[in-house]
Coordinates of N, CA and C in Angstrom, one line a residue:
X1319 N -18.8 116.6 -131.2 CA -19.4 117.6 -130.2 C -19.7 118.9 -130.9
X1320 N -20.7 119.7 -130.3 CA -21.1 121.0 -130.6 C -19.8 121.8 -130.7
X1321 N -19.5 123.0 -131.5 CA -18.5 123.9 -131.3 C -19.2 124.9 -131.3
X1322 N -18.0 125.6 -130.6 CA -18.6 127.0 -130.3 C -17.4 128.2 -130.3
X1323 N -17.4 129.8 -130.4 CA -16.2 130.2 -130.3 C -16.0 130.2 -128.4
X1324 N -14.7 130.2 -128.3 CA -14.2 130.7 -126.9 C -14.7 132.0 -125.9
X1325 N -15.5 131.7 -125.0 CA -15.5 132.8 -124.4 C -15.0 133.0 -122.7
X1326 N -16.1 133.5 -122.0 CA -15.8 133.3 -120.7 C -15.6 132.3 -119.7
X1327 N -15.4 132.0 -118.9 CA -15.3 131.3 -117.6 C -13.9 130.1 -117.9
X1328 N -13.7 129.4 -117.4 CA -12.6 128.3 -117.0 C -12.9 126.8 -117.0
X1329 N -13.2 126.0 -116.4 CA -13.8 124.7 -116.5 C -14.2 123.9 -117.9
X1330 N -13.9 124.2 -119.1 CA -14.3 123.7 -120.0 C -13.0 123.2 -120.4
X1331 N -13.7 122.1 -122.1 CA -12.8 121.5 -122.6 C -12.4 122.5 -123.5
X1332 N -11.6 122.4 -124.7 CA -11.2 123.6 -126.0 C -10.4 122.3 -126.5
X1333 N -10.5 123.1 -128.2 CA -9.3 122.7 -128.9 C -9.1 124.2 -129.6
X1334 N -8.0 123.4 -130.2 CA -7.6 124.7 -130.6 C -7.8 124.2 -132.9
X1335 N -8.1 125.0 -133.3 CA -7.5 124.6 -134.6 C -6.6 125.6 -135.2
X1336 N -5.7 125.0 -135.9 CA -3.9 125.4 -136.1 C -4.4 126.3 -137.7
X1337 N -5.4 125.5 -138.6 CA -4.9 125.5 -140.0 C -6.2 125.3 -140.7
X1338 N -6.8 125.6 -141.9 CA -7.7 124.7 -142.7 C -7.0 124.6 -144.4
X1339 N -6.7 123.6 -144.8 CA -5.9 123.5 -145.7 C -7.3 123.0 -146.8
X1340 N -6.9 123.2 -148.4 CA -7.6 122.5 -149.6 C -7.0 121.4 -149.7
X1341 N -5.7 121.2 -149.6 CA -5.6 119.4 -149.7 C -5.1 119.0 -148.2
X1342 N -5.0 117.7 -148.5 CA -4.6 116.7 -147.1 C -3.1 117.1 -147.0
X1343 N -2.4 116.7 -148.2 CA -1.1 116.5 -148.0 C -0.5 118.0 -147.5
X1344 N -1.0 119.4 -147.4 CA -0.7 120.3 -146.6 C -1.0 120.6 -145.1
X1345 N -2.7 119.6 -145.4 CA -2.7 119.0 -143.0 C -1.9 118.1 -143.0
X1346 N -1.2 117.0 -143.7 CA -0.4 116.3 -143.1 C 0.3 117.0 -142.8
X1347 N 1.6 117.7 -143.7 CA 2.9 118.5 -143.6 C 2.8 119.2 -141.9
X1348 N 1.7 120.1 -141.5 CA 1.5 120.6 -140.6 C 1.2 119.9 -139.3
X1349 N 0.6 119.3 -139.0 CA 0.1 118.1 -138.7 C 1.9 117.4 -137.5
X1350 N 2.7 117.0 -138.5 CA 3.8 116.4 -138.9 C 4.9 117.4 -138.1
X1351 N 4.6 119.0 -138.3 CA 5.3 119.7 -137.6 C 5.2 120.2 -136.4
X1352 N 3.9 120.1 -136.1 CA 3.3 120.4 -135.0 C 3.6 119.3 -133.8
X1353 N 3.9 117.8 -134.6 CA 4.5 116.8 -133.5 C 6.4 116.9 -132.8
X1354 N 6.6 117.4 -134.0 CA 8.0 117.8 -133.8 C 8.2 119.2 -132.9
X1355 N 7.3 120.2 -132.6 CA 6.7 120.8 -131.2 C 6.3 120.0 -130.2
X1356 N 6.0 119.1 -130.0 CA 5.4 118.4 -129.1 C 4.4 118.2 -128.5
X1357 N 3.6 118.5 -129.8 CA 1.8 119.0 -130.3 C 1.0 117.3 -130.9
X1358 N 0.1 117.1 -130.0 CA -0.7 116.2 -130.8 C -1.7 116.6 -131.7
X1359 N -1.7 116.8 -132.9 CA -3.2 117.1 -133.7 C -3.5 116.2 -134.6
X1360 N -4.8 116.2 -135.4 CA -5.3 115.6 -135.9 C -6.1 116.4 -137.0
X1361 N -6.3 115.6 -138.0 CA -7.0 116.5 -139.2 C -8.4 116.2 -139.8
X1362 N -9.0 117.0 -139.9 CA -10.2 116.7 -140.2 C -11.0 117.4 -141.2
X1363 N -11.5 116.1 -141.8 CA -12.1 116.4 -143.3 C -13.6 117.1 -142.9
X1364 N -13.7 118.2 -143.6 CA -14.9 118.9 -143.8 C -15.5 119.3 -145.5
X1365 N -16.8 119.2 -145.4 CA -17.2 119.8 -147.0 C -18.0 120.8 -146.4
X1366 N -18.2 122.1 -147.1 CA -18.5 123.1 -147.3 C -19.7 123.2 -148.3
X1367 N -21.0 123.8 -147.6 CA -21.5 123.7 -148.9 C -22.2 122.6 -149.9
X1368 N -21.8 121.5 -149.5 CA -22.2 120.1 -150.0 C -20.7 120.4 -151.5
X1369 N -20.0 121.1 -151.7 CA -19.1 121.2 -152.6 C -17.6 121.3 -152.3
X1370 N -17.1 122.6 -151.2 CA -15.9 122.9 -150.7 C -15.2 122.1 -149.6
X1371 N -14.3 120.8 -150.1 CA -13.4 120.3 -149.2 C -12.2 120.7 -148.2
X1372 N -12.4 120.9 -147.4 CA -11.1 121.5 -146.2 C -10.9 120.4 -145.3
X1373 N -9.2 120.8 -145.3 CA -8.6 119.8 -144.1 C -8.4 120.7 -143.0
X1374 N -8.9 120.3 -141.8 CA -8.3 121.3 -140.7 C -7.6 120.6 -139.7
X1375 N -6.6 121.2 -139.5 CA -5.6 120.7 -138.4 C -5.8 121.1 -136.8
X1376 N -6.1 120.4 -136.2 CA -6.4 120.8 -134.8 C -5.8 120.2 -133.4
X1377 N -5.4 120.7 -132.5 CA -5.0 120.1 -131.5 C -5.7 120.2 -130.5
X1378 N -5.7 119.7 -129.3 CA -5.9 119.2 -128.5 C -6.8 117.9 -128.1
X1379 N -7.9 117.6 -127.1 CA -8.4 118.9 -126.2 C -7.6 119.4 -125.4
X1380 N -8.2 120.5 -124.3 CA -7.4 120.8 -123.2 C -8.4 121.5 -122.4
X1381 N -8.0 120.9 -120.9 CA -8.7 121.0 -119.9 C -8.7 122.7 -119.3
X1382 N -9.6 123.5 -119.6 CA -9.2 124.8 -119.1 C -8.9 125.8 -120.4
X1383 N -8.7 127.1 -119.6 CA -8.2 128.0 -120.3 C -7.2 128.3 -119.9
X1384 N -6.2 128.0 -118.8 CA -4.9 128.1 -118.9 C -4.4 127.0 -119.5
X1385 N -4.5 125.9 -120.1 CA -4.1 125.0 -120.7 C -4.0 124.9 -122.2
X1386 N -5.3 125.6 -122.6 CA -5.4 125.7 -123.9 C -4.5 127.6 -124.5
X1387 N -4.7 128.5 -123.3 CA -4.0 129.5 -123.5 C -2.1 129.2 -123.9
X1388 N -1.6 128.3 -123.0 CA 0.0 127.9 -123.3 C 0.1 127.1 -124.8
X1389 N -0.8 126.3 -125.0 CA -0.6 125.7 -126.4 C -0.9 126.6 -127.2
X1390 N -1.8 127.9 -127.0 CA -1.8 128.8 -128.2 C -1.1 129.8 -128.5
X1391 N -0.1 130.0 -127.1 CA 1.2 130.5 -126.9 C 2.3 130.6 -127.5
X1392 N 2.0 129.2 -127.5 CA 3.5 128.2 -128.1 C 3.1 128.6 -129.4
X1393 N 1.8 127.8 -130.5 CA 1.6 127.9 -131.3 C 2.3 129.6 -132.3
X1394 N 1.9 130.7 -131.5 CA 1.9 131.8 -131.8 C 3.7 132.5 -131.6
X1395 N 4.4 131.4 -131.3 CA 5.5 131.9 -130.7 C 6.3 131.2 -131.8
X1396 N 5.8 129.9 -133.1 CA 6.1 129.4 -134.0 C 5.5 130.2 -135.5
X1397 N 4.7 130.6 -135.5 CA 4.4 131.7 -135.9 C 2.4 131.1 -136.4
X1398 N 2.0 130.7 -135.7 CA 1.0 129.9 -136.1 C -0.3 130.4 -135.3
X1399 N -1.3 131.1 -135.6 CA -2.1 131.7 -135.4 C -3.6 131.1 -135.0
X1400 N -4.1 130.3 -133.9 CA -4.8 129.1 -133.9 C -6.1 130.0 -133.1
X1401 N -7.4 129.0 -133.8 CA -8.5 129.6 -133.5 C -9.1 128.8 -132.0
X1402 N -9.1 129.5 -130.6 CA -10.2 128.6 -129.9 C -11.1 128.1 -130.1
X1403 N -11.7 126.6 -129.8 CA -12.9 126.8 -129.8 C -13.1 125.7 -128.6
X1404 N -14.4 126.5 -127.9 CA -14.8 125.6 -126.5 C -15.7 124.5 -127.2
X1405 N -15.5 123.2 -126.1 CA -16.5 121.8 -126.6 C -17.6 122.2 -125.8
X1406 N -18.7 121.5 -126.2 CA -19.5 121.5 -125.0 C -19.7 120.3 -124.4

């Protein structure tokens, strides 16, 4: 799906992403700790560029902006700094 940053209104989907790491085995690690929160995420390969490989670690979806606001709560309350972004 399209992304986009977070803005106004309520009714949408979001995920959140946690991380973008240069190797896998650092989205695993995170990934891995984020379940031991009681966080589902998943990681996903991106190239940059047609050159720059990134893993990014992302959770959800979540229905709303109070939904997606508590998991980024949580996130930030672990010390983990996570970017909205609305699906369309």
């Amino acid at each position: 799906p399209a992304e986009q940053p977070a803005s106004g209104g309520d009714g949408g989907s979001y995920i959140l992403q946690v991380a973008s790491f240069k190797t896998p085995a650092d989205a695993e690690r995170l990934k891995a700790k984020l379940a031991l929160l009681g966080l589902s995420s998943s990681v996903q390969q991106v190239t940059i560029n047609g050159k720059d490989t990134y893993y990014r670690v992302r959770t959800g979806p979540y229905k709303g902006k109070e939904a997606v606001n508590k998991a980024k709560s949580q996130l930030a309350g672990k010390g983990h700094e996570a970017m909205t972004i609305k699906l369309k």
